[in-house]
Amino acid sequence: FCAISDAPPQHPRRCTKCVGRREAFVAAAASAALKPAFFGAVDVLAQPSLRKKLGAKCSYECTHLAWRHDEPDDRPVTVAARSNWEKDALVTELTAYLRPPVQFLASAADVAAFAAAAAADGADGAADAPARVLGVEAGASFDALARSHRAAGFAFAKVPSLKSGWFGSTSDDDPAAGVHLWRASAQEAERQRVSLPAAEMATTNLSLWVQSRALDDLIDYTWEQRTKVESLGLAVLQVFCDRPPDATTNATLRAVAAAHKGSVALMVFRTETSSYMMDDYGFAADAPMPRLGVSPSFEYDAPKYAYAGELAAAPIIAYVASFLGGELRPTLKSADAPTEVWTPGTTRVVVGWTLRSEVVES
């Protein structure tokens, strides 16, 4: 195990960006939890040959490199450097590299316990294992995925093959080769399993598949969750509500989330704190709550599509599918339509909502 950081050399061209992160690195090196690990620092300016060998560089995003000596090709994993007030978070993240990335299961009891732990993780609100991922007859791509994501709170396991009943069923149609994921969620009492058949693994971005399916169906908006969704490049269905969604609305939105998992994230916003986002969709003043809008990103100038249909799963699913297919026109942020009846021969006032119908298509 080794972590790479810019040391504090007396070099005239030394970048100072990493100074604020060095304290956390030193604290991790001194941590009792990481005593089995070896820490080394490289001055990327004073040691160019070693820098080239390691692929290290000075950049805005400071990083460390982590190895386990018993892993294939001795390939490092990049670990984001933490600021000096995030020492504990860095120790927690690096601790993941002290254990093998993949657990090997040998029996139906092992598989059952591995899957059941996902529900316990969610019930306990634990942050160290938001999803458990089982590879069946999975090869090198699965191993690489496990190595790169073990510090992100995932637990990975493998079995050579599945036998009937290993998923709790006595039939002969148990899922065979592929990837199976159980998602932990404090919002749901029952764990859910989603599967990716082996035949689809070669054409699927495994990292995106795993991370997107580990997300909650309904994500309460926080900056951290927003950053996670942005990093996955997912479109966002924004749900604006003045109170927590009731059971019927919850079921409707979860059905939408399931239909578009991996392409769109559903994020819940409270109107008292996010009205400025809601305004960007140009919802009519009398639009019922909750209000739904979909956008390809959180960028302020990203096109916005305000949903104005029935609050039911089927039409919302179809609307989002039309959005993903590029079939929708963005909604205009617009003033309310004039209420006065136009008198011919006088200036006619139009707004964003009425421009197309009253001018372009008239």
Coordinates of C-alpha atoms in Angstrom, one line a residue:
F1 CA 0.0 0.0 0.0
C2 CA 1.4 3.4 -0.9
A3 CA 0.0 6.9 -1.3
I4 CA 1.6 9.6 -3.4
S5 CA 1.5 13.2 -2.5
D6 CA 3.5 16.3 -3.2
A7 CA 6.1 16.6 -0.5
P8 CA 7.2 20.0 0.8
P9 CA 10.5 20.5 -1.1
Q10 CA 12.3 23.7 -1.4
H11 CA 11.6 23.9 -5.1
P12 CA 11.1 27.4 -6.7
R13 CA 8.3 26.1 -8.9
R14 CA 6.5 24.1 -6.2
C15 CA 2.8 24.2 -6.5
T16 CA 1.1 25.2 -3.2
K17 CA -2.4 23.8 -4.0
C18 CA -1.6 20.6 -2.0
V19 CA -0.4 22.4 1.1
G20 CA -4.0 22.4 2.5
R21 CA -4.3 18.7 1.9
R22 CA -0.9 17.6 3.3
E23 CA -2.1 17.8 6.9
A24 CA -4.7 15.1 6.2
F25 CA -2.2 12.9 4.4
V26 CA 0.2 13.1 7.4
A27 CA -2.6 12.4 9.8
A28 CA -3.6 9.3 7.8
A29 CA 0.1 8.1 7.9
A30 CA 0.1 8.4 11.7
S31 CA -3.3 6.8 12.2
A32 CA -3.4 3.6 14.3
A33 CA -6.1 2.3 11.9
L34 CA -3.6 2.4 9.0
K35 CA -0.5 1.0 10.8
P36 CA -0.2 -2.0 8.3
A37 CA 0.2 0.5 5.5
F38 CA 3.3 2.1 4.1
F39 CA 3.1 5.8 3.2
G40 CA 5.5 7.5 0.7
A41 CA 5.6 11.0 -0.6
V42 CA 6.9 12.0 -4.0
D43 CA 8.0 15.5 -5.1
V44 CA 6.8 15.5 -8.6
L45 CA 9.0 18.4 -9.6
A46 CA 12.3 17.2 -8.1
Q47 CA 11.8 13.5 -9.0
P48 CA 10.7 13.6 -12.7
S49 CA 11.7 10.0 -13.5
L50 CA 9.6 8.6 -10.6
R51 CA 6.8 11.0 -11.5
K52 CA 6.7 9.7 -15.0
K53 CA 6.8 6.0 -13.9
L54 CA 3.9 6.6 -11.5
G55 CA 1.9 8.9 -13.8
A56 CA 1.8 11.5 -11.1
K57 CA 1.3 15.2 -11.9
C58 CA 0.4 18.5 -10.4
S59 CA -3.2 19.5 -11.1
Y60 CA -6.1 21.3 -9.5
E61 CA -7.5 18.0 -8.2
C62 CA -4.8 16.7 -5.8
T63 CA -4.7 12.9 -5.6
H64 CA -3.0 10.0 -3.9
L65 CA -2.3 6.6 -5.4
A66 CA -3.0 3.4 -3.5
W67 CA -1.8 -0.2 -4.1
R68 CA -2.2 -3.6 -2.6
H69 CA 0.8 -5.8 -3.2
D70 CA -1.3 -8.9 -3.9
E71 CA -3.4 -7.4 -6.7
P72 CA -3.0 -8.0 -10.5
D73 CA -0.3 -6.0 -12.3
D74 CA 0.3 -4.0 -9.2
R75 CA -2.0 -1.3 -10.6
P76 CA -2.7 1.7 -8.4
V77 CA -6.1 3.2 -7.6
T78 CA -6.5 7.0 -7.5
V79 CA -7.8 8.4 -4.2
A80 CA -8.9 12.0 -3.9
A81 CA -6.8 14.1 -1.5
R82 CA -8.8 15.5 1.4
S83 CA -8.6 19.0 2.9
N84 CA -7.0 19.4 6.3
W85 CA -10.4 19.4 8.0
E86 CA -11.3 16.0 6.4
K87 CA -8.7 13.9 8.1
D88 CA -11.1 11.4 9.4
A89 CA -12.8 11.0 6.0
L90 CA -9.4 10.3 4.4
V91 CA -8.5 7.6 7.0
T92 CA -11.9 6.0 6.5
E93 CA -11.4 5.9 2.7
L94 CA -7.9 4.5 2.9
T95 CA -8.9 1.9 5.4
A96 CA -10.9 0.2 2.6
Y97 CA -7.6 -0.7 0.9
L98 CA -6.5 -2.8 3.8
R99 CA -9.0 -5.5 2.9
P100 CA -9.3 -7.4 -0.4
P101 CA -11.7 -5.8 -2.8
V102 CA -13.7 -9.0 -3.5
Q103 CA -15.1 -11.5 -1.0
F104 CA -15.5 -15.1 -2.2
L105 CA -18.7 -16.9 -1.3
A106 CA -18.9 -20.7 -1.2
S107 CA -22.5 -21.5 -0.2
A108 CA -26.2 -20.5 -0.4
A109 CA -25.9 -19.4 3.2
D110 CA -23.0 -17.1 2.3
V111 CA -25.0 -15.5 -0.6
A112 CA -28.1 -15.1 1.7
A113 CA -26.0 -13.4 4.4
F114 CA -24.3 -11.2 1.9
A115 CA -27.7 -10.1 0.4
A116 CA -29.4 -9.7 3.8
A117 CA -26.6 -7.4 5.0
A118 CA -27.8 -4.8 2.5
A119 CA -31.1 -4.4 4.3
A120 CA -29.3 -4.1 7.6
D121 CA -27.0 -1.4 6.1
G122 CA -30.1 0.6 5.1
A123 CA -32.0 0.1 8.3
D124 CA -29.0 1.2 10.3
G125 CA -28.4 4.2 8.1
A126 CA -24.8 3.0 7.6
A127 CA -22.8 4.9 5.1
D128 CA -20.0 2.3 4.6
A129 CA -22.0 -0.1 2.4
P130 CA -24.8 1.6 0.4
A131 CA -24.9 -1.4 -2.0
R132 CA -23.7 -5.0 -2.2
V133 CA -22.6 -6.3 -5.5
L134 CA -22.4 -10.0 -6.4
G135 CA -20.5 -11.2 -9.5
V136 CA -21.5 -14.7 -10.8
E137 CA -19.0 -16.1 -13.3
A138 CA -17.7 -12.6 -13.5
G139 CA -14.2 -12.0 -14.9
A140 CA -11.5 -9.3 -14.9
S141 CA -13.8 -6.4 -15.6
F142 CA -15.7 -7.2 -12.4
D143 CA -12.5 -7.4 -10.4
A144 CA -11.3 -4.0 -11.7
L145 CA -14.7 -2.5 -10.8
A146 CA -14.4 -3.8 -7.3
R147 CA -10.9 -2.4 -6.9
S148 CA -11.8 1.0 -8.1
H149 CA -15.0 1.3 -6.0
R150 CA -14.3 -0.3 -2.7
A151 CA -13.6 3.0 -1.1
A152 CA -16.9 4.4 -2.3
G153 CA -18.8 2.3 0.2
F154 CA -19.6 -0.8 -1.9
A155 CA -19.1 -4.4 -0.9
F156 CA -18.2 -6.8 -3.7
A157 CA -18.4 -10.6 -3.7
K158 CA -18.1 -13.4 -6.2
V159 CA -19.2 -17.0 -6.7
P160 CA -18.0 -19.3 -9.5
S161 CA -21.7 -20.1 -10.4
L162 CA -25.2 -20.1 -8.9
K163 CA -27.1 -23.1 -7.9
S164 CA -30.8 -23.4 -7.7
G165 CA -32.2 -21.9 -4.5
W166 CA -29.2 -19.6 -3.8
F167 CA -31.3 -16.5 -4.1
G168 CA -34.0 -18.0 -1.8
S169 CA -35.9 -19.6 -4.6
T170 CA -36.5 -23.4 -5.0
S171 CA -37.1 -23.1 -8.7
D172 CA -34.6 -23.7 -11.5
D173 CA -34.8 -20.2 -12.9
D174 CA -32.5 -18.5 -10.5
P175 CA -30.4 -15.8 -12.2
A176 CA -27.2 -17.2 -13.7
A177 CA -24.0 -15.4 -14.8
G178 CA -23.8 -11.7 -14.4
V179 CA -23.9 -8.9 -11.8
H180 CA -26.5 -8.7 -9.1
L181 CA -26.8 -5.7 -6.8
W182 CA -28.7 -5.2 -3.6
R183 CA -29.3 -1.6 -2.7
A184 CA -29.3 -0.5 0.9
S185 CA -31.8 2.3 1.7
A186 CA -33.0 3.7 4.9
Q187 CA -36.2 4.7 3.1
E188 CA -37.3 1.2 2.3
A189 CA -37.9 -1.8 4.5
E190 CA -37.3 -4.4 1.8
R191 CA -34.0 -4.7 0.0
Q192 CA -34.2 -4.8 -3.8
R193 CA -32.1 -6.7 -6.2
V194 CA -31.3 -5.6 -9.8
S195 CA -29.4 -7.8 -12.2
L196 CA -27.2 -7.3 -15.3
P197 CA -27.0 -10.5 -17.4
A198 CA -23.5 -11.7 -18.4
A199 CA -24.4 -11.2 -22.1
E200 CA -24.8 -7.5 -21.5
M201 CA -21.7 -6.9 -19.4
A202 CA -19.4 -6.3 -22.4
T203 CA -21.5 -3.5 -23.8
T204 CA -22.4 -1.9 -20.4
N205 CA -20.4 0.7 -18.5
L206 CA -20.2 -1.4 -15.3
S207 CA -19.2 1.6 -13.1
L208 CA -22.2 3.7 -14.2
W209 CA -24.5 0.7 -13.9
V210 CA -23.5 -0.1 -10.4
Q211 CA -23.3 3.5 -9.1
S212 CA -26.6 4.6 -10.7
R213 CA -28.5 1.6 -9.3
A214 CA -27.1 2.2 -5.9
L215 CA -28.8 5.5 -5.7
D216 CA -32.1 5.8 -3.8
D217 CA -35.2 5.9 -6.0
L218 CA -36.1 9.3 -4.5
I219 CA -33.1 11.4 -3.5
D220 CA -33.5 14.2 -1.0
Y221 CA -31.6 17.1 -2.3
T222 CA -28.3 17.9 -0.7
W223 CA -25.2 19.4 -2.2
E224 CA -23.4 16.0 -1.7
Q225 CA -26.1 14.1 -3.5
R226 CA -26.2 16.7 -6.3
T227 CA -22.4 16.3 -6.8
K228 CA -22.8 12.5 -6.9
V229 CA -25.6 12.7 -9.6
E230 CA -23.5 15.2 -11.6
S231 CA -20.5 13.0 -11.5
L232 CA -22.5 10.2 -13.1
G233 CA -23.7 12.4 -15.9
L234 CA -27.4 11.6 -15.2
A235 CA -30.3 13.7 -16.2
V236 CA -32.4 14.9 -13.3
L237 CA -36.2 14.7 -12.7
Q238 CA -36.7 17.4 -10.1
V239 CA -39.7 17.0 -7.9
F240 CA -40.8 20.2 -6.1
C241 CA -43.1 19.8 -3.1
D242 CA -44.3 21.8 -0.2
R243 CA -44.5 18.7 2.0
P244 CA -43.1 15.2 1.9
P245 CA -44.8 13.1 -0.9
D246 CA -47.7 10.9 0.4
A247 CA -47.7 7.2 -0.1
T248 CA -49.5 7.3 -3.5
T249 CA -47.1 9.9 -4.9
N250 CA -44.2 8.0 -3.5
A251 CA -45.3 4.8 -5.3
T252 CA -45.8 6.8 -8.5
L253 CA -42.4 8.4 -8.4
R254 CA -40.6 5.1 -7.5
A255 CA -42.2 3.5 -10.6
V256 CA -40.8 6.3 -12.7
A257 CA -37.4 5.9 -11.1
A258 CA -37.4 2.2 -11.8
A259 CA -38.3 2.7 -15.4
H260 CA -35.5 5.1 -16.1
K261 CA -32.8 3.9 -13.6
G262 CA -29.4 4.5 -15.1
S263 CA -30.5 7.5 -17.2
V264 CA -32.4 9.8 -14.9
A265 CA -32.1 10.5 -11.1
L266 CA -35.2 11.6 -9.2
M267 CA -34.4 14.3 -6.7
V268 CA -36.9 15.9 -4.2
F269 CA -36.7 19.6 -3.5
R270 CA -38.6 21.5 -0.8
T271 CA -40.2 24.7 -2.2
E272 CA -39.2 26.8 0.8
T273 CA -35.6 26.3 0.0
S274 CA -35.6 25.7 -3.7
S275 CA -38.1 28.0 -5.2
Y276 CA -35.5 29.7 -7.3
M277 CA -34.9 26.3 -9.1
M278 CA -38.6 25.9 -9.5
D279 CA -38.9 29.3 -11.1
D280 CA -36.4 28.3 -13.8
Y281 CA -39.0 25.9 -15.1
G282 CA -41.6 28.7 -15.6
F283 CA -44.4 26.7 -14.0
A284 CA -47.8 28.4 -14.2
A285 CA -48.8 30.1 -11.0
D286 CA -51.7 27.7 -10.5
A287 CA -49.8 24.5 -11.3
P288 CA -50.6 21.8 -8.7
M289 CA -48.1 20.5 -6.3
P290 CA -45.9 18.5 -6.5
R291 CA -44.4 20.1 -9.7
L292 CA -42.1 18.0 -11.9
G293 CA -39.4 19.2 -14.3
V294 CA -36.7 17.3 -16.1
S295 CA -33.3 18.7 -17.2
P296 CA -30.1 17.2 -18.6
S297 CA -28.1 18.7 -15.8
F298 CA -28.0 21.2 -12.9
E299 CA -26.3 23.9 -15.1
Y300 CA -28.2 27.1 -14.8
D301 CA -28.5 27.4 -18.6
A302 CA -29.4 23.8 -19.2
P303 CA -32.8 23.4 -21.0
K304 CA -35.7 22.8 -18.7
Y305 CA -38.8 20.7 -19.5
A306 CA -41.8 21.3 -17.2
Y307 CA -44.2 18.4 -16.9
A308 CA -47.9 19.5 -17.0
G309 CA -49.7 16.2 -17.2
E310 CA -51.4 13.8 -14.8
L311 CA -49.5 12.8 -11.7
A312 CA -49.5 9.1 -12.7
A313 CA -46.6 6.7 -13.5
A314 CA -47.4 5.9 -17.1
P315 CA -47.6 9.5 -18.5
I316 CA -44.6 10.6 -16.5
I317 CA -42.6 7.7 -17.7
A318 CA -43.6 8.5 -21.3
Y319 CA -42.8 12.2 -20.8
V320 CA -39.3 11.3 -19.6
A321 CA -38.8 8.9 -22.4
S322 CA -39.7 11.6 -24.9
F323 CA -37.2 13.9 -23.2
L324 CA -34.4 11.2 -23.4
G325 CA -35.4 10.7 -27.1
G326 CA -35.0 14.4 -27.8
E327 CA -38.6 14.8 -28.8
L328 CA -39.6 17.7 -26.5
R329 CA -39.3 21.4 -26.8
P330 CA -37.8 23.1 -23.7
T331 CA -40.3 25.0 -21.6
L332 CA -40.0 28.7 -21.7
K333 CA -39.6 30.7 -18.5
S334 CA -42.5 33.1 -19.1
A335 CA -44.7 35.7 -17.6
D336 CA -48.4 34.8 -17.2
A337 CA -50.5 35.2 -20.3
P338 CA -52.4 38.6 -20.5
T339 CA -56.0 38.3 -19.3
E340 CA -57.3 41.3 -21.4
V341 CA -59.1 40.4 -24.6
W342 CA -57.1 41.8 -27.6
T343 CA -58.8 44.5 -29.7
P344 CA -57.9 44.4 -33.4
G345 CA -56.1 47.5 -34.4
T346 CA -54.2 47.8 -31.1
T347 CA -50.9 46.4 -30.0
R348 CA -51.2 42.7 -29.2
V349 CA -49.2 41.6 -26.1
V350 CA -47.7 38.1 -26.1
V351 CA -45.5 36.3 -23.6
G352 CA -43.3 33.2 -23.9
W353 CA -46.1 30.7 -23.4
T354 CA -48.3 32.4 -26.1
L355 CA -45.8 33.5 -28.6
R356 CA -45.8 30.2 -30.6
S357 CA -49.5 29.7 -30.7
E358 CA -50.5 33.4 -31.3
V359 CA -47.7 34.5 -33.6
V360 CA -45.6 31.6 -35.1
E361 CA -48.5 29.2 -35.7
S362 CA -51.3 31.8 -36.1

